[in-house]
Amino acid sequence: MSAIIEEIRSPEVTVSIEVFPPKSENGAARLLEETARIQEGVRVAFTSVTYGAGGSTRDGTLNLVIELAKRNPGRVVAHLTCVGSNEEALSRLLSAYHESGMTDIMALRGDIPEGMTREEAVSGGFRYAADLVRWLREAGGVSSIGVAGYPEGHPETPDRAKDLDHFVAKAGAGADYAATQFFFENSDYFRFVVEAAARGLQIPVAPGVLPVRDIDQVVRFAGMCGAAVPERVLSALEPYRGDPEGFKEKSADLAAEQISGLIEAGVRHFHIYSLNKSDIVLGIADRLGWRR
């Protein structure tokens, strides 16, 4: 069994982090330093690396994944998106991952690239993430497959029942676990898990937690992915707009409080969107007793 699956299913509290590939070599070097700081301070189950759909950051992702995999064998999950792609292109990228010892994949449909129509985006034969999961299982050579979940619903699927059906279909196609989009109200996560379980879902669902780094940024992110930022979060952070250090401390307080509530309800794995920085993540670890 993949170490990723073992961590996700562990009865102990475990944490994974997500990073994205910077656009410059200097940025990539800084990211490796920030990731190392997190891993020195917290036991990280695995690190997942995103990339843009349609090839926007695939080269950067590949280089970053390979370097992280060298430093953390068996503890890196590479994102693979199928929108705007086809079997030939996906096979090339998957082969490059395999050559670097990478066999843990996060299978995503991905966002439709700007300027591409929906029909153009699916012309390669992959309409949904479940299609990618199925293809990966048929291709073989993968140790684990993760997928995404949307506690507040996918922004492109206003029909909540239909969205849940799509989510459960990914598990049916062969996914091992799911990590959710970020959310701030734990009740949204619990409702999502219960509704998915009622449809037969049996894979673990790790809650995605986003430590806020900037108020305007998180509102923009939320608008793009169909999430809501509660007024209580905005009002708690607003007094610290001009106080960067105080803002980080308050952000860590809020994230640690959210995670504590999930732990009390029995959740054991957490997926933290690090935004390529270590400071708030380590602040959360201090509050929760996760520090090495």
PDB file of C-alpha atoms in Angstrom:
ATOM      1  CA  MET A   1       0.000   0.000   0.000  1.00  0.00           C
ATOM      2  CA  SER A   2       1.163   3.537  -0.774  1.00  0.00           C
ATOM      3  CA  ALA A   3       2.529   5.535   2.152  1.00  0.00           C
ATOM      4  CA  ILE A   4       0.059   8.252   1.120  1.00  0.00           C
ATOM      5  CA  ILE A   5      -2.921   5.958   1.640  1.00  0.00           C
ATOM      6  CA  GLU A   6      -1.512   4.702   4.950  1.00  0.00           C
ATOM      7  CA  GLU A   7      -1.210   8.283   6.204  1.00  0.00           C
ATOM      8  CA  ILE A   8      -4.707   9.242   5.087  1.00  0.00           C
ATOM      9  CA  ARG A   9      -6.188   6.176   6.809  1.00  0.00           C
ATOM     10  CA  SER A  10      -4.083   6.424   9.958  1.00  0.00           C
ATOM     11  CA  PRO A  11      -5.931   6.686  13.283  1.00  0.00           C
ATOM     12  CA  GLU A  12      -3.348   9.307  14.259  1.00  0.00           C
ATOM     13  CA  VAL A  13      -3.657  12.960  13.271  1.00  0.00           C
ATOM     14  CA  THR A  14      -1.691  13.562  10.064  1.00  0.00           C
ATOM     15  CA  VAL A  15      -1.221  16.588   7.843  1.00  0.00           C
ATOM     16  CA  SER A  16      -0.370  17.178   4.203  1.00  0.00           C
ATOM     17  CA  ILE A  17       0.499  20.459   2.531  1.00  0.00           C
ATOM     18  CA  GLU A  18      -0.148  21.803  -0.943  1.00  0.00           C
ATOM     19  CA  VAL A  19       2.197  24.042  -2.914  1.00  0.00           C
ATOM     20  CA  PHE A  20       2.162  25.543  -6.384  1.00  0.00           C
ATOM     21  CA  PRO A  21       5.092  25.991  -8.787  1.00  0.00           C
ATOM     22  CA  PRO A  22       6.457  29.554  -8.889  1.00  0.00           C
ATOM     23  CA  LYS A  23       7.112  31.200 -12.229  1.00  0.00           C
ATOM     24  CA  SER A  24      10.847  31.819 -11.711  1.00  0.00           C
ATOM     25  CA  GLU A  25      13.907  29.828 -10.682  1.00  0.00           C
ATOM     26  CA  ASN A  26      14.405  32.129  -7.694  1.00  0.00           C
ATOM     27  CA  GLY A  27      10.821  31.548  -6.675  1.00  0.00           C
ATOM     28  CA  ALA A  28      11.298  27.799  -6.946  1.00  0.00           C
ATOM     29  CA  ALA A  29      14.399  27.964  -4.750  1.00  0.00           C
ATOM     30  CA  ARG A  30      12.488  29.970  -2.131  1.00  0.00           C
ATOM     31  CA  LEU A  31       9.635  27.471  -2.243  1.00  0.00           C
ATOM     32  CA  LEU A  32      11.999  24.571  -1.601  1.00  0.00           C
ATOM     33  CA  GLU A  33      13.356  26.480   1.410  1.00  0.00           C
ATOM     34  CA  GLU A  34       9.853  27.200   2.731  1.00  0.00           C
ATOM     35  CA  THR A  35       8.795  23.580   2.235  1.00  0.00           C
ATOM     36  CA  ALA A  36      11.916  22.395   4.067  1.00  0.00           C
ATOM     37  CA  ARG A  37      11.080  24.708   6.994  1.00  0.00           C
ATOM     38  CA  ILE A  38       7.603  23.228   7.277  1.00  0.00           C
ATOM     39  CA  GLN A  39       8.957  19.694   7.121  1.00  0.00           C
ATOM     40  CA  GLU A  40      11.582  20.460   9.743  1.00  0.00           C
ATOM     41  CA  GLY A  41       8.925  21.824  12.075  1.00  0.00           C
ATOM     42  CA  VAL A  42       6.022  19.473  11.357  1.00  0.00           C
ATOM     43  CA  ARG A  43       5.784  15.843  10.335  1.00  0.00           C
ATOM     44  CA  VAL A  44       4.319  16.179   6.834  1.00  0.00           C
ATOM     45  CA  ALA A  45       2.550  13.082   5.523  1.00  0.00           C
ATOM     46  CA  PHE A  46       2.946  14.265   1.942  1.00  0.00           C
ATOM     47  CA  THR A  47       3.305  17.359  -0.216  1.00  0.00           C
ATOM     48  CA  SER A  48       1.066  17.841  -3.237  1.00  0.00           C
ATOM     49  CA  VAL A  49       2.094  20.036  -6.153  1.00  0.00           C
ATOM     50  CA  THR A  50      -0.454  21.798  -8.352  1.00  0.00           C
ATOM     51  CA  TYR A  51      -0.160  22.931 -11.927  1.00  0.00           C
ATOM     52  CA  GLY A  52      -2.242  24.945 -14.318  1.00  0.00           C
ATOM     53  CA  ALA A  53      -4.559  23.236 -16.759  1.00  0.00           C
ATOM     54  CA  GLY A  54      -3.757  23.328 -20.447  1.00  0.00           C
ATOM     55  CA  GLY A  55       0.003  23.321 -19.865  1.00  0.00           C
ATOM     56  CA  SER A  56       0.340  26.765 -18.268  1.00  0.00           C
ATOM     57  CA  THR A  57       2.820  25.615 -15.618  1.00  0.00           C
ATOM     58  CA  ARG A  58       3.479  21.982 -16.478  1.00  0.00           C
ATOM     59  CA  ASP A  59       7.232  22.351 -16.995  1.00  0.00           C
ATOM     60  CA  GLY A  60       7.602  24.126 -13.676  1.00  0.00           C
ATOM     61  CA  THR A  61       5.487  21.510 -11.975  1.00  0.00           C
ATOM     62  CA  LEU A  62       7.504  18.644 -13.399  1.00  0.00           C
ATOM     63  CA  ASN A  63      10.815  20.145 -12.291  1.00  0.00           C
ATOM     64  CA  LEU A  64       9.484  20.952  -8.838  1.00  0.00           C
ATOM     65  CA  VAL A  65       7.906  17.525  -8.373  1.00  0.00           C
ATOM     66  CA  ILE A  66      11.129  15.798  -9.381  1.00  0.00           C
ATOM     67  CA  GLU A  67      13.194  17.864  -6.945  1.00  0.00           C
ATOM     68  CA  LEU A  68      10.749  17.370  -4.081  1.00  0.00           C
ATOM     69  CA  ALA A  69      10.577  13.643  -4.831  1.00  0.00           C
ATOM     70  CA  LYS A  70      14.360  13.423  -4.546  1.00  0.00           C
ATOM     71  CA  ARG A  71      14.196  15.051  -1.126  1.00  0.00           C
ATOM     72  CA  ASN A  72      11.084  13.198   0.064  1.00  0.00           C
ATOM     73  CA  PRO A  73      10.815   9.811  -1.663  1.00  0.00           C
ATOM     74  CA  GLY A  74       7.285   8.401  -1.633  1.00  0.00           C
ATOM     75  CA  ARG A  75       5.912  11.539   0.009  1.00  0.00           C
ATOM     76  CA  VAL A  76       5.042  13.726  -2.974  1.00  0.00           C
ATOM     77  CA  VAL A  77       1.730  13.773  -4.855  1.00  0.00           C
ATOM     78  CA  ALA A  78       1.739  15.199  -8.368  1.00  0.00           C
ATOM     79  CA  HIS A  79      -1.399  16.857  -9.700  1.00  0.00           C
ATOM     80  CA  LEU A  80      -2.613  15.723 -13.101  1.00  0.00           C
ATOM     81  CA  THR A  81      -5.396  17.610 -14.871  1.00  0.00           C
ATOM     82  CA  CYS A  82      -7.138  16.338 -17.974  1.00  0.00           C
ATOM     83  CA  VAL A  83      -9.022  19.371 -19.263  1.00  0.00           C
ATOM     84  CA  GLY A  84      -7.721  20.425 -22.676  1.00  0.00           C
ATOM     85  CA  SER A  85      -5.525  17.325 -22.856  1.00  0.00           C
ATOM     86  CA  ASN A  86      -5.548  13.882 -24.441  1.00  0.00           C
ATOM     87  CA  GLU A  87      -4.187  10.415 -23.745  1.00  0.00           C
ATOM     88  CA  GLU A  88      -0.913  11.020 -25.576  1.00  0.00           C
ATOM     89  CA  ALA A  89      -0.060  14.169 -23.618  1.00  0.00           C
ATOM     90  CA  LEU A  90      -1.101  12.657 -20.309  1.00  0.00           C
ATOM     91  CA  SER A  91       0.901   9.501 -21.021  1.00  0.00           C
ATOM     92  CA  ARG A  92       4.044  11.569 -21.629  1.00  0.00           C
ATOM     93  CA  LEU A  93       3.664  13.442 -18.360  1.00  0.00           C
ATOM     94  CA  LEU A  94       2.796  10.304 -16.428  1.00  0.00           C
ATOM     95  CA  SER A  95       5.892   8.576 -17.872  1.00  0.00           C
ATOM     96  CA  ALA A  96       8.056  11.488 -16.731  1.00  0.00           C
ATOM     97  CA  TYR A  97       6.635  11.161 -13.227  1.00  0.00           C
ATOM     98  CA  HIS A  98       7.226   7.406 -13.225  1.00  0.00           C
ATOM     99  CA  GLU A  99      10.831   7.856 -14.364  1.00  0.00           C
ATOM    100  CA  SER A 100      11.377  10.017 -11.280  1.00  0.00           C
ATOM    101  CA  GLY A 101       9.788   7.458  -8.979  1.00  0.00           C
ATOM    102  CA  MET A 102       6.524   9.383  -8.776  1.00  0.00           C
ATOM    103  CA  THR A 103       3.504   7.084  -8.575  1.00  0.00           C
ATOM    104  CA  ASP A 104       1.073   9.055  -6.378  1.00  0.00           C
ATOM    105  CA  ILE A 105      -1.328  11.227  -8.369  1.00  0.00           C
ATOM    106  CA  MET A 106      -4.023  13.794  -7.600  1.00  0.00           C
ATOM    107  CA  ALA A 107      -6.461  13.403 -10.502  1.00  0.00           C
ATOM    108  CA  LEU A 108      -8.366  16.568 -11.396  1.00  0.00           C
ATOM    109  CA  ARG A 109     -10.418  17.821 -14.277  1.00  0.00           C
ATOM    110  CA  GLY A 110      -8.895  21.281 -13.937  1.00  0.00           C
ATOM    111  CA  ASP A 111     -10.169  24.718 -14.885  1.00  0.00           C
ATOM    112  CA  ILE A 112     -10.972  25.390 -18.529  1.00  0.00           C
ATOM    113  CA  PRO A 113      -8.133  27.564 -19.906  1.00  0.00           C
ATOM    114  CA  GLU A 114      -8.991  31.111 -20.871  1.00  0.00           C
ATOM    115  CA  GLY A 115     -10.040  31.349 -24.502  1.00  0.00           C
ATOM    116  CA  MET A 116     -10.975  27.674 -24.773  1.00  0.00           C
ATOM    117  CA  THR A 117     -14.572  26.572 -25.175  1.00  0.00           C
ATOM    118  CA  ARG A 118     -16.007  23.756 -23.089  1.00  0.00           C
ATOM    119  CA  GLU A 119     -16.221  21.471 -26.100  1.00  0.00           C
ATOM    120  CA  GLU A 120     -12.615  22.188 -27.041  1.00  0.00           C
ATOM    121  CA  ALA A 121     -11.604  21.446 -23.461  1.00  0.00           C
ATOM    122  CA  VAL A 122     -13.090  17.946 -23.581  1.00  0.00           C
ATOM    123  CA  SER A 123     -12.200  17.101 -27.179  1.00  0.00           C
ATOM    124  CA  GLY A 124      -9.326  14.904 -25.943  1.00  0.00           C
ATOM    125  CA  GLY A 125     -11.811  12.467 -24.463  1.00  0.00           C
ATOM    126  CA  PHE A 126     -11.790  13.538 -20.811  1.00  0.00           C
ATOM    127  CA  ARG A 127     -14.979  15.302 -19.754  1.00  0.00           C
ATOM    128  CA  TYR A 128     -14.844  14.676 -16.000  1.00  0.00           C
ATOM    129  CA  ALA A 129     -12.218  13.842 -13.400  1.00  0.00           C
ATOM    130  CA  ALA A 130     -13.788  10.380 -13.116  1.00  0.00           C
ATOM    131  CA  ASP A 131     -12.680   9.765 -16.716  1.00  0.00           C
ATOM    132  CA  LEU A 132      -9.089  10.557 -15.711  1.00  0.00           C
ATOM    133  CA  VAL A 133      -9.273   8.318 -12.639  1.00  0.00           C
ATOM    134  CA  ARG A 134     -10.575   5.451 -14.775  1.00  0.00           C
ATOM    135  CA  TRP A 135      -7.828   5.995 -17.363  1.00  0.00           C
ATOM    136  CA  LEU A 136      -5.125   6.028 -14.661  1.00  0.00           C
ATOM    137  CA  ARG A 137      -6.388   2.743 -13.242  1.00  0.00           C
ATOM    138  CA  GLU A 138      -6.385   1.182 -16.700  1.00  0.00           C
ATOM    139  CA  ALA A 139      -2.911   2.568 -17.468  1.00  0.00           C
ATOM    140  CA  GLY A 140      -1.535   1.131 -14.222  1.00  0.00           C
ATOM    141  CA  GLY A 141       1.665   2.046 -12.417  1.00  0.00           C
ATOM    142  CA  VAL A 142       0.060   4.356  -9.865  1.00  0.00           C
ATOM    143  CA  SER A 143       0.288   3.748  -6.119  1.00  0.00           C
ATOM    144  CA  SER A 144      -2.517   6.095  -5.083  1.00  0.00           C
ATOM    145  CA  ILE A 145      -5.078   8.365  -6.686  1.00  0.00           C
ATOM    146  CA  GLY A 146      -6.559  11.343  -4.903  1.00  0.00           C
ATOM    147  CA  VAL A 147      -9.445  13.489  -6.115  1.00  0.00           C
ATOM    148  CA  ALA A 148     -11.040  16.800  -5.165  1.00  0.00           C
ATOM    149  CA  GLY A 149     -14.272  17.443  -3.295  1.00  0.00           C
ATOM    150  CA  TYR A 150     -16.291  20.651  -2.937  1.00  0.00           C
ATOM    151  CA  PRO A 151     -18.111  20.944   0.407  1.00  0.00           C
ATOM    152  CA  GLU A 152     -20.020  24.000  -0.794  1.00  0.00           C
ATOM    153  CA  GLY A 153     -20.573  22.651  -4.297  1.00  0.00           C
ATOM    154  CA  HIS A 154     -18.571  22.971  -7.504  1.00  0.00           C
ATOM    155  CA  PRO A 155     -18.831  26.513  -8.940  1.00  0.00           C
ATOM    156  CA  GLU A 156     -19.791  25.127 -12.369  1.00  0.00           C
ATOM    157  CA  THR A 157     -22.457  22.759 -11.017  1.00  0.00           C
ATOM    158  CA  PRO A 158     -25.258  24.653  -9.228  1.00  0.00           C
ATOM    159  CA  ASP A 159     -27.208  21.401  -8.835  1.00  0.00           C
ATOM    160  CA  ARG A 160     -25.837  20.085  -5.545  1.00  0.00           C
ATOM    161  CA  ALA A 161     -27.207  16.572  -6.061  1.00  0.00           C
ATOM    162  CA  LYS A 162     -25.538  16.350  -9.453  1.00  0.00           C
ATOM    163  CA  ASP A 163     -22.261  17.613  -8.010  1.00  0.00           C
ATOM    164  CA  LEU A 164     -22.354  14.949  -5.285  1.00  0.00           C
ATOM    165  CA  ASP A 165     -23.056  12.291  -7.909  1.00  0.00           C
ATOM    166  CA  HIS A 166     -19.973  13.418  -9.855  1.00  0.00           C
ATOM    167  CA  PHE A 167     -17.902  13.310  -6.671  1.00  0.00           C
ATOM    168  CA  VAL A 168     -18.991   9.804  -5.726  1.00  0.00           C
ATOM    169  CA  ALA A 169     -18.393   8.672  -9.325  1.00  0.00           C
ATOM    170  CA  LYS A 170     -14.693   9.506  -8.901  1.00  0.00           C
ATOM    171  CA  ALA A 171     -14.480   7.043  -6.039  1.00  0.00           C
ATOM    172  CA  GLY A 172     -16.330   4.470  -8.099  1.00  0.00           C
ATOM    173  CA  ALA A 173     -13.813   4.938 -10.899  1.00  0.00           C
ATOM    174  CA  GLY A 174     -10.966   3.998  -8.554  1.00  0.00           C
ATOM    175  CA  ALA A 175      -9.946   6.963  -6.388  1.00  0.00           C
ATOM    176  CA  ASP A 176      -8.361   6.112  -3.019  1.00  0.00           C
ATOM    177  CA  TYR A 177      -9.111   9.327  -1.144  1.00  0.00           C
ATOM    178  CA  ALA A 178     -10.298  12.895  -1.578  1.00  0.00           C
ATOM    179  CA  ALA A 179      -9.063  16.271  -0.399  1.00  0.00           C
ATOM    180  CA  THR A 180     -11.569  19.093  -0.323  1.00  0.00           C
ATOM    181  CA  GLN A 181     -11.582  22.646  -1.512  1.00  0.00           C
ATOM    182  CA  PHE A 182     -11.028  25.032   1.389  1.00  0.00           C
ATOM    183  CA  PHE A 183     -13.972  26.022   3.562  1.00  0.00           C
ATOM    184  CA  PHE A 184     -14.411  27.986   6.768  1.00  0.00           C
ATOM    185  CA  GLU A 185     -17.583  26.539   8.237  1.00  0.00           C
ATOM    186  CA  ASN A 186     -17.022  22.994   9.490  1.00  0.00           C
ATOM    187  CA  SER A 187     -20.733  22.301   9.135  1.00  0.00           C
ATOM    188  CA  ASP A 188     -20.280  22.505   5.346  1.00  0.00           C
ATOM    189  CA  TYR A 189     -17.694  19.722   5.484  1.00  0.00           C
ATOM    190  CA  PHE A 190     -19.777  17.499   7.747  1.00  0.00           C
ATOM    191  CA  ARG A 191     -22.864  17.900   5.548  1.00  0.00           C
ATOM    192  CA  PHE A 192     -20.815  17.095   2.446  1.00  0.00           C
ATOM    193  CA  VAL A 193     -19.349  13.923   3.959  1.00  0.00           C
ATOM    194  CA  VAL A 194     -22.714  12.722   5.241  1.00  0.00           C
ATOM    195  CA  GLU A 195     -24.440  13.347   1.896  1.00  0.00           C
ATOM    196  CA  ALA A 196     -21.645  11.602  -0.011  1.00  0.00           C
ATOM    197  CA  ALA A 197     -21.733   8.624   2.362  1.00  0.00           C
ATOM    198  CA  ALA A 198     -25.486   8.345   1.784  1.00  0.00           C
ATOM    199  CA  ARG A 199     -24.650   7.885  -1.901  1.00  0.00           C
ATOM    200  CA  GLY A 200     -22.244   5.065  -1.096  1.00  0.00           C
ATOM    201  CA  LEU A 201     -18.928   6.909  -0.731  1.00  0.00           C
ATOM    202  CA  GLN A 202     -16.418   4.898   1.296  1.00  0.00           C
ATOM    203  CA  ILE A 203     -13.065   6.619   0.688  1.00  0.00           C
ATOM    204  CA  PRO A 204     -11.526   9.028   3.256  1.00  0.00           C
ATOM    205  CA  VAL A 205     -12.241  12.727   2.686  1.00  0.00           C
ATOM    206  CA  ALA A 206      -9.531  15.055   4.004  1.00  0.00           C
ATOM    207  CA  PRO A 207     -10.705  18.591   4.773  1.00  0.00           C
ATOM    208  CA  GLY A 208      -8.830  21.363   3.005  1.00  0.00           C
ATOM    209  CA  VAL A 209      -7.797  24.223   5.283  1.00  0.00           C
ATOM    210  CA  LEU A 210      -6.647  27.594   3.939  1.00  0.00           C
ATOM    211  CA  PRO A 211      -4.760  29.879   6.350  1.00  0.00           C
ATOM    212  CA  VAL A 212      -5.686  33.402   5.233  1.00  0.00           C
ATOM    213  CA  ARG A 213      -2.719  35.519   4.129  1.00  0.00           C
ATOM    214  CA  ASP A 214      -4.638  38.466   2.689  1.00  0.00           C
ATOM    215  CA  ILE A 215      -8.302  39.425   3.035  1.00  0.00           C
ATOM    216  CA  ASP A 216      -8.785  40.583  -0.557  1.00  0.00           C
ATOM    217  CA  GLN A 217      -6.939  37.531  -1.858  1.00  0.00           C
ATOM    218  CA  VAL A 218      -9.082  35.025   0.042  1.00  0.00           C
ATOM    219  CA  VAL A 219     -12.299  36.741  -1.066  1.00  0.00           C
ATOM    220  CA  ARG A 220     -11.069  36.512  -4.658  1.00  0.00           C
ATOM    221  CA  PHE A 221     -10.088  32.849  -4.247  1.00  0.00           C
ATOM    222  CA  ALA A 222     -13.455  32.051  -2.700  1.00  0.00           C
ATOM    223  CA  GLY A 223     -15.306  33.720  -5.550  1.00  0.00           C
ATOM    224  CA  MET A 224     -13.395  31.635  -8.089  1.00  0.00           C
ATOM    225  CA  CYS A 225     -13.996  28.267  -6.428  1.00  0.00           C
ATOM    226  CA  GLY A 226     -17.515  28.654  -5.083  1.00  0.00           C
ATOM    227  CA  ALA A 227     -16.569  28.946  -1.417  1.00  0.00           C
ATOM    228  CA  ALA A 228     -17.859  31.470   1.119  1.00  0.00           C
ATOM    229  CA  VAL A 229     -15.827  33.581   3.523  1.00  0.00           C
ATOM    230  CA  PRO A 230     -17.934  34.143   6.655  1.00  0.00           C
ATOM    231  CA  GLU A 231     -18.269  37.627   8.069  1.00  0.00           C
ATOM    232  CA  ARG A 232     -16.814  36.387  11.370  1.00  0.00           C
ATOM    233  CA  VAL A 233     -13.527  35.562   9.573  1.00  0.00           C
ATOM    234  CA  LEU A 234     -13.395  38.899   7.781  1.00  0.00           C
ATOM    235  CA  SER A 235     -14.216  40.889  10.908  1.00  0.00           C
ATOM    236  CA  ALA A 236     -11.624  38.987  12.955  1.00  0.00           C
ATOM    237  CA  LEU A 237      -8.868  39.774  10.445  1.00  0.00           C
ATOM    238  CA  GLU A 238      -9.872  43.302   9.370  1.00  0.00           C
ATOM    239  CA  PRO A 239      -8.248  45.048  12.391  1.00  0.00           C
ATOM    240  CA  TYR A 240      -4.876  43.589  11.347  1.00  0.00           C
ATOM    241  CA  ARG A 241      -4.746  44.862   7.764  1.00  0.00           C
ATOM    242  CA  GLY A 242      -1.892  47.207   8.672  1.00  0.00           C
ATOM    243  CA  ASP A 243      -0.173  44.778  11.021  1.00  0.00           C
ATOM    244  CA  PRO A 244       1.402  41.916   9.031  1.00  0.00           C
ATOM    245  CA  GLU A 245       2.701  40.002  12.048  1.00  0.00           C
ATOM    246  CA  GLY A 246      -0.529  40.418  13.961  1.00  0.00           C
ATOM    247  CA  PHE A 247      -2.446  39.281  10.870  1.00  0.00           C
ATOM    248  CA  LYS A 248      -0.392  36.075  10.679  1.00  0.00           C
ATOM    249  CA  GLU A 249      -0.977  35.362  14.351  1.00  0.00           C
ATOM    250  CA  LYS A 250      -4.730  35.879  14.045  1.00  0.00           C
ATOM    251  CA  SER A 251      -4.859  33.793  10.867  1.00  0.00           C
ATOM    252  CA  ALA A 252      -3.073  30.955  12.660  1.00  0.00           C
ATOM    253  CA  ASP A 253      -5.542  31.282  15.545  1.00  0.00           C
ATOM    254  CA  LEU A 254      -8.517  30.937  13.194  1.00  0.00           C
ATOM    255  CA  ALA A 255      -7.105  27.958  11.292  1.00  0.00           C
ATOM    256  CA  ALA A 256      -6.081  26.152  14.490  1.00  0.00           C
ATOM    257  CA  GLU A 257      -9.554  26.731  15.928  1.00  0.00           C
ATOM    258  CA  GLN A 258     -11.142  25.288  12.788  1.00  0.00           C
ATOM    259  CA  ILE A 259      -8.879  22.230  12.841  1.00  0.00           C
ATOM    260  CA  SER A 260      -9.500  21.682  16.558  1.00  0.00           C
ATOM    261  CA  GLY A 261     -13.225  21.529  15.882  1.00  0.00           C
ATOM    262  CA  LEU A 262     -12.685  18.948  13.171  1.00  0.00           C
ATOM    263  CA  ILE A 263     -10.416  16.854  15.405  1.00  0.00           C
ATOM    264  CA  GLU A 264     -13.041  16.860  18.147  1.00  0.00           C
ATOM    265  CA  ALA A 265     -15.497  15.438  15.584  1.00  0.00           C
ATOM    266  CA  GLY A 266     -13.110  12.611  14.706  1.00  0.00           C
ATOM    267  CA  VAL A 267     -11.286  13.944  11.635  1.00  0.00           C
ATOM    268  CA  ARG A 268      -7.698  12.704  11.506  1.00  0.00           C
ATOM    269  CA  HIS A 269      -6.107  13.999   8.296  1.00  0.00           C
ATOM    270  CA  PHE A 270      -5.818  17.624   7.237  1.00  0.00           C
ATOM    271  CA  HIS A 271      -4.782  19.080   3.895  1.00  0.00           C
ATOM    272  CA  ILE A 272      -3.344  22.577   4.342  1.00  0.00           C
ATOM    273  CA  TYR A 273      -3.049  25.022   1.458  1.00  0.00           C
ATOM    274  CA  SER A 274       0.299  26.578   2.380  1.00  0.00           C
ATOM    275  CA  LEU A 275       0.386  29.206  -0.392  1.00  0.00           C
ATOM    276  CA  ASN A 276       4.124  28.432  -0.532  1.00  0.00           C
ATOM    277  CA  LYS A 277       4.851  29.937   2.891  1.00  0.00           C
ATOM    278  CA  SER A 278       5.873  28.308   6.146  1.00  0.00           C
ATOM    279  CA  ASP A 279       5.149  30.957   8.791  1.00  0.00           C
ATOM    280  CA  ILE A 280       1.399  30.547   9.339  1.00  0.00           C
ATOM    281  CA  VAL A 281       1.588  26.769   8.898  1.00  0.00           C
ATOM    282  CA  LEU A 282       4.181  26.592  11.672  1.00  0.00           C
ATOM    283  CA  GLY A 283       2.052  28.948  13.758  1.00  0.00           C
ATOM    284  CA  ILE A 284      -0.850  26.519  13.420  1.00  0.00           C
ATOM    285  CA  ALA A 285       1.467  23.682  14.428  1.00  0.00           C
ATOM    286  CA  ASP A 286       2.503  25.577  17.559  1.00  0.00           C
ATOM    287  CA  ARG A 287      -1.112  26.046  18.597  1.00  0.00           C
ATOM    288  CA  LEU A 288      -2.061  22.413  17.987  1.00  0.00           C
ATOM    289  CA  GLY A 289       1.050  20.817  19.479  1.00  0.00           C
ATOM    290  CA  TRP A 290       2.230  19.490  16.115  1.00  0.00           C
ATOM    291  CA  ARG A 291       5.757  20.873  16.337  1.00  0.00           C
ATOM    292  CA  ARG A 292       8.559  18.345  16.180  1.00  0.00           C
TER     293      ARG A 292
END
